[in-house]
PDB file of C-alpha atoms in Angstrom:
ATOM      1  CA  MET A 525      53.089 -76.524 -71.263  1.00 43.00           C
ATOM      2  CA  GLN A 526      49.743 -76.774 -73.109  1.00 53.00           C
ATOM      3  CA  PRO A 527      47.048 -74.370 -71.912  1.00 62.00           C
ATOM      4  CA  ASP A 528      43.897 -75.839 -70.413  1.00 74.00           C
ATOM      5  CA  ILE A 529      41.514 -76.820 -73.178  1.00 75.00           C
ATOM      6  CA  ASP A 530      37.784 -76.997 -72.589  1.00 79.00           C
ATOM      7  CA  PRO A 531      36.919 -80.729 -72.804  1.00 78.00           C
ATOM      8  CA  ILE A 532      34.482 -80.183 -75.689  1.00 77.00           C
ATOM      9  CA  TYR A 533      37.319 -78.811 -77.833  1.00 79.00           C
ATOM     10  CA  ARG A 534      39.720 -81.667 -77.150  1.00 81.00           C
ATOM     11  CA  ALA A 535      40.532 -83.962 -80.055  1.00 82.00           C
ATOM     12  CA  ASP A 536      39.408 -86.997 -78.046  1.00 84.00           C
ATOM     13  CA  CYS A 537      35.983 -85.585 -77.100  1.00 84.00           C
ATOM     14  CA  PRO A 538      33.240 -88.042 -78.181  1.00 85.00           C
ATOM     15  CA  SER A 539      31.094 -85.127 -79.351  1.00 85.00           C
ATOM     16  CA  ARG A 540      33.331 -84.723 -82.403  1.00 84.00           C
ATOM     17  CA  ALA A 541      32.513 -88.175 -83.729  1.00 82.00           C
ATOM     18  CA  ILE A 542      28.809 -87.748 -82.990  1.00 85.00           C
ATOM     19  CA  LEU A 543      28.648 -84.361 -84.718  1.00 85.00           C
ATOM     20  CA  ASP A 544      30.556 -85.767 -87.669  1.00 83.00           C
ATOM     21  CA  GLN A 545      28.033 -88.589 -87.984  1.00 81.00           C
ATOM     22  CA  ILE A 546      24.770 -86.676 -87.576  1.00 82.00           C
ATOM     23  CA  ALA A 547      25.564 -83.231 -88.945  1.00 83.00           C
ATOM     24  CA  ASP A 548      26.607 -84.190 -92.457  1.00 87.00           C
ATOM     25  CA  LYS A 549      24.306 -83.264 -95.342  1.00 87.00           C
ATOM     26  CA  TRP A 550      22.900 -86.711 -96.044  1.00 94.00           C
ATOM     27  CA  SER A 551      22.312 -87.715 -92.434  1.00 93.00           C
ATOM     28  CA  MET A 552      20.375 -84.530 -91.763  1.00 90.00           C
ATOM     29  CA  LEU A 553      18.267 -84.968 -94.894  1.00 92.00           C
ATOM     30  CA  VAL A 554      17.582 -88.664 -94.200  1.00 95.00           C
ATOM     31  CA  LEU A 555      16.465 -87.821 -90.671  1.00 94.00           C
ATOM     32  CA  MET A 556      14.126 -85.146 -92.039  1.00 92.00           C
ATOM     33  CA  VAL A 557      12.666 -87.549 -94.632  1.00 95.00           C
ATOM     34  CA  LEU A 558      12.102 -90.184 -91.943  1.00 96.00           C
ATOM     35  CA  ARG A 559       9.634 -88.068 -90.000  1.00 93.00           C
ATOM     36  CA  GLU A 560       7.360 -90.771 -91.402  1.00 95.00           C
ATOM     37  CA  PRO A 561       8.567 -94.393 -91.677  1.00 97.00           C
ATOM     38  CA  ARG A 562       9.649 -95.184 -95.227  1.00 97.00           C
ATOM     39  CA  ARG A 563      11.076 -97.951 -97.327  1.00 95.00           C
ATOM     40  CA  PHE A 564      14.570 -97.652 -98.754  1.00 95.00           C
ATOM     41  CA  ASN A 565      13.471 -96.766-102.304  1.00 94.00           C
ATOM     42  CA  ALA A 566      10.976 -94.189-101.021  1.00 96.00           C
ATOM     43  CA  ILE A 567      13.805 -92.490 -99.111  1.00 97.00           C
ATOM     44  CA  LYS A 568      16.021 -92.593-102.203  1.00 97.00           C
ATOM     45  CA  ARG A 569      13.290 -91.061-104.384  1.00 97.00           C
ATOM     46  CA  ARG A 570      12.870 -88.165-101.926  1.00 97.00           C
ATOM     47  CA  LEU A 571      16.607 -87.363-101.833  1.00 96.00           C
ATOM     48  CA  ASP A 572      17.589 -86.210-105.288  1.00 95.00           C
ATOM     49  CA  GLY A 573      21.256 -86.902-105.949  1.00 96.00           C
ATOM     50  CA  ILE A 574      21.945 -89.514-103.281  1.00 97.00           C
ATOM     51  CA  THR A 575      23.410 -92.784-104.516  1.00 97.00           C
ATOM     52  CA  GLN A 576      22.255 -96.173-103.297  1.00 96.00           C
ATOM     53  CA  ARG A 577      25.685 -96.733-101.724  1.00 97.00           C
ATOM     54  CA  VAL A 578      25.684 -93.441 -99.822  1.00 97.00           C
ATOM     55  CA  LEU A 579      22.090 -93.946 -98.645  1.00 98.00           C
ATOM     56  CA  THR A 580      22.948 -97.444 -97.398  1.00 97.00           C
ATOM     57  CA  GLN A 581      26.010 -96.132 -95.527  1.00 96.00           C
ATOM     58  CA  THR A 582      24.047 -93.246 -94.054  1.00 96.00           C
ATOM     59  CA  LEU A 583      21.197 -95.466 -92.851  1.00 97.00           C
ATOM     60  CA  ARG A 584      23.649 -97.941 -91.287  1.00 96.00           C
ATOM     61  CA  LYS A 585      25.468 -95.126 -89.514  1.00 94.00           C
ATOM     62  CA  LEU A 586      22.197 -93.695 -88.182  1.00 96.00           C
ATOM     63  CA  GLU A 587      21.028 -97.145 -87.094  1.00 96.00           C
ATOM     64  CA  ARG A 588      24.330 -97.761 -85.285  1.00 94.00           C
ATOM     65  CA  ASN A 589      23.949 -94.433 -83.481  1.00 93.00           C
ATOM     66  CA  GLY A 590      20.449 -95.310 -82.325  1.00 95.00           C
ATOM     67  CA  MET A 591      18.671 -92.725 -84.480  1.00 95.00           C
ATOM     68  CA  VAL A 592      16.924 -95.106 -86.900  1.00 97.00           C
ATOM     69  CA  THR A 593      15.373 -98.555 -86.744  1.00 98.00           C
ATOM     70  CA  ARG A 594      15.391-101.020 -89.613  1.00 97.00           C
ATOM     71  CA  THR A 595      12.461-103.435 -89.884  1.00 95.00           C
ATOM     72  CA  VAL A 596      12.290-106.270 -92.411  1.00 93.00           C
ATOM     73  CA  LEU A 597       8.752-106.447 -93.793  1.00 89.00           C
ATOM     74  CA  ASP A 598       7.258-109.838 -94.572  1.00 85.00           C
ATOM     75  CA  GLY A 599       4.635-110.382 -97.207  1.00 79.00           C
ATOM     76  CA  LYS A 600       4.315-110.792-100.958  1.00 82.00           C
ATOM     77  CA  THR A 601       7.013-108.224-101.520  1.00 79.00           C
ATOM     78  CA  LEU A 602       9.861-108.351 -99.076  1.00 83.00           C
ATOM     79  CA  GLY A 603      11.119-104.973 -98.049  1.00 88.00           C
ATOM     80  CA  VAL A 604      12.811-102.967 -95.375  1.00 92.00           C
ATOM     81  CA  GLU A 605      11.279-100.013 -93.603  1.00 96.00           C
ATOM     82  CA  TYR A 606      13.226 -97.374 -91.731  1.00 98.00           C
ATOM     83  CA  ALA A 607      11.831 -95.222 -88.946  1.00 98.00           C
ATOM     84  CA  LEU A 608      13.116 -92.751 -86.412  1.00 97.00           C
ATOM     85  CA  THR A 609      13.715 -93.856 -82.865  1.00 98.00           C
ATOM     86  CA  PRO A 610      12.829 -91.493 -80.003  1.00 97.00           C
ATOM     87  CA  LEU A 611      16.489 -90.421 -80.049  1.00 96.00           C
ATOM     88  CA  GLY A 612      16.257 -89.638 -83.768  1.00 95.00           C
ATOM     89  CA  GLN A 613      12.965 -87.801 -83.231  1.00 96.00           C
ATOM     90  CA  SER A 614      14.656 -85.599 -80.633  1.00 95.00           C
ATOM     91  CA  LEU A 615      16.727 -84.052 -83.465  1.00 92.00           C
ATOM     92  CA  GLU A 616      13.654 -82.759 -85.314  1.00 90.00           C
ATOM     93  CA  SER A 617      13.453 -79.461 -83.441  1.00 92.00           C
ATOM     94  CA  PRO A 618      17.145 -78.488 -83.754  1.00 91.00           C
ATOM     95  CA  PHE A 619      17.264 -79.606 -87.401  1.00 87.00           C
ATOM     96  CA  ASN A 620      14.089 -77.646 -88.194  1.00 88.00           C
ATOM     97  CA  ALA A 621      15.644 -74.553 -86.607  1.00 92.00           C
ATOM     98  CA  LEU A 622      18.801 -74.995 -88.685  1.00 89.00           C
ATOM     99  CA  TYR A 623      16.790 -75.583 -91.857  1.00 86.00           C
ATOM    100  CA  ASP A 624      14.610 -72.516 -91.217  1.00 91.00           C
ATOM    101  CA  TRP A 625      17.738 -70.407 -90.606  1.00 94.00           C
ATOM    102  CA  THR A 626      19.272 -71.705 -93.842  1.00 91.00           C
ATOM    103  CA  VAL A 627      16.194 -70.819 -95.903  1.00 92.00           C
ATOM    104  CA  GLU A 628      15.923 -67.411 -94.226  1.00 96.00           C
ATOM    105  CA  LYS A 629      19.608 -66.581 -94.810  1.00 97.00           C
ATOM    106  CA  MET A 630      20.340 -68.252 -98.163  1.00 95.00           C
ATOM    107  CA  ASP A 631      19.969 -65.064-100.233  1.00 97.00           C
ATOM    108  CA  GLU A 632      22.235 -63.167 -97.850  1.00 97.00           C
ATOM    109  CA  ILE A 633      24.795 -65.979 -97.913  1.00 96.00           C
ATOM    110  CA  SER A 634      24.649 -66.170-101.718  1.00 96.00           C
ATOM    111  CA  ALA A 635      25.328 -62.423-101.903  1.00 96.00           C
ATOM    112  CA  CYS A 636      28.309 -62.806 -99.543  1.00 96.00           C
ATOM    113  CA  GLN A 637      29.674 -65.656-101.649  1.00 95.00           C
ATOM    114  CA  ALA A 638      29.334 -63.602-104.837  1.00 95.00           C
ATOM    115  CA  ARG A 639      31.144 -60.626-103.268  1.00 95.00           C
ATOM    116  CA  TYR A 640      33.918 -62.897-101.993  1.00 95.00           C
ATOM    117  CA  ASP A 641      34.299 -64.621-105.368  1.00 94.00           C
ATOM    118  CA  GLN A 642      34.501 -61.269-107.188  1.00 93.00           C
ATOM    119  CA  ALA A 643      37.190 -59.923-104.845  1.00 91.00           C
ATOM    120  CA  ASP A 644      40.871 -60.545-105.507  1.00 71.00           C
ATOM    121  CA  ASN A 645      41.137 -63.645-103.309  1.00 62.00           C
TER     122      ASN A 645
END
């Protein structure tokens, strides 16, 4: 008989898919860049190392999850602008806390990694 598992740890818990979709590196960085509405190429320029394909996939995923809106801009130069929805904006505080923690702890983590890598593992 399987022991009782807290629902949030069950394989079928919807939180797993949501965390997988918003907590990856590129999604978090895109959401941080979109604190101000931006066009696709402006987002790409801000995120060193992201490919056009990965940025497109990330933006689609965030749009599907209700975090980002996509607006086609009319005018001389057609373009698309992305902006955070209220739901996407609600992630700013937790993401800022995680970012601040990362910056505060990165030297300590680097030292731990170096010690681990030097050990006989």
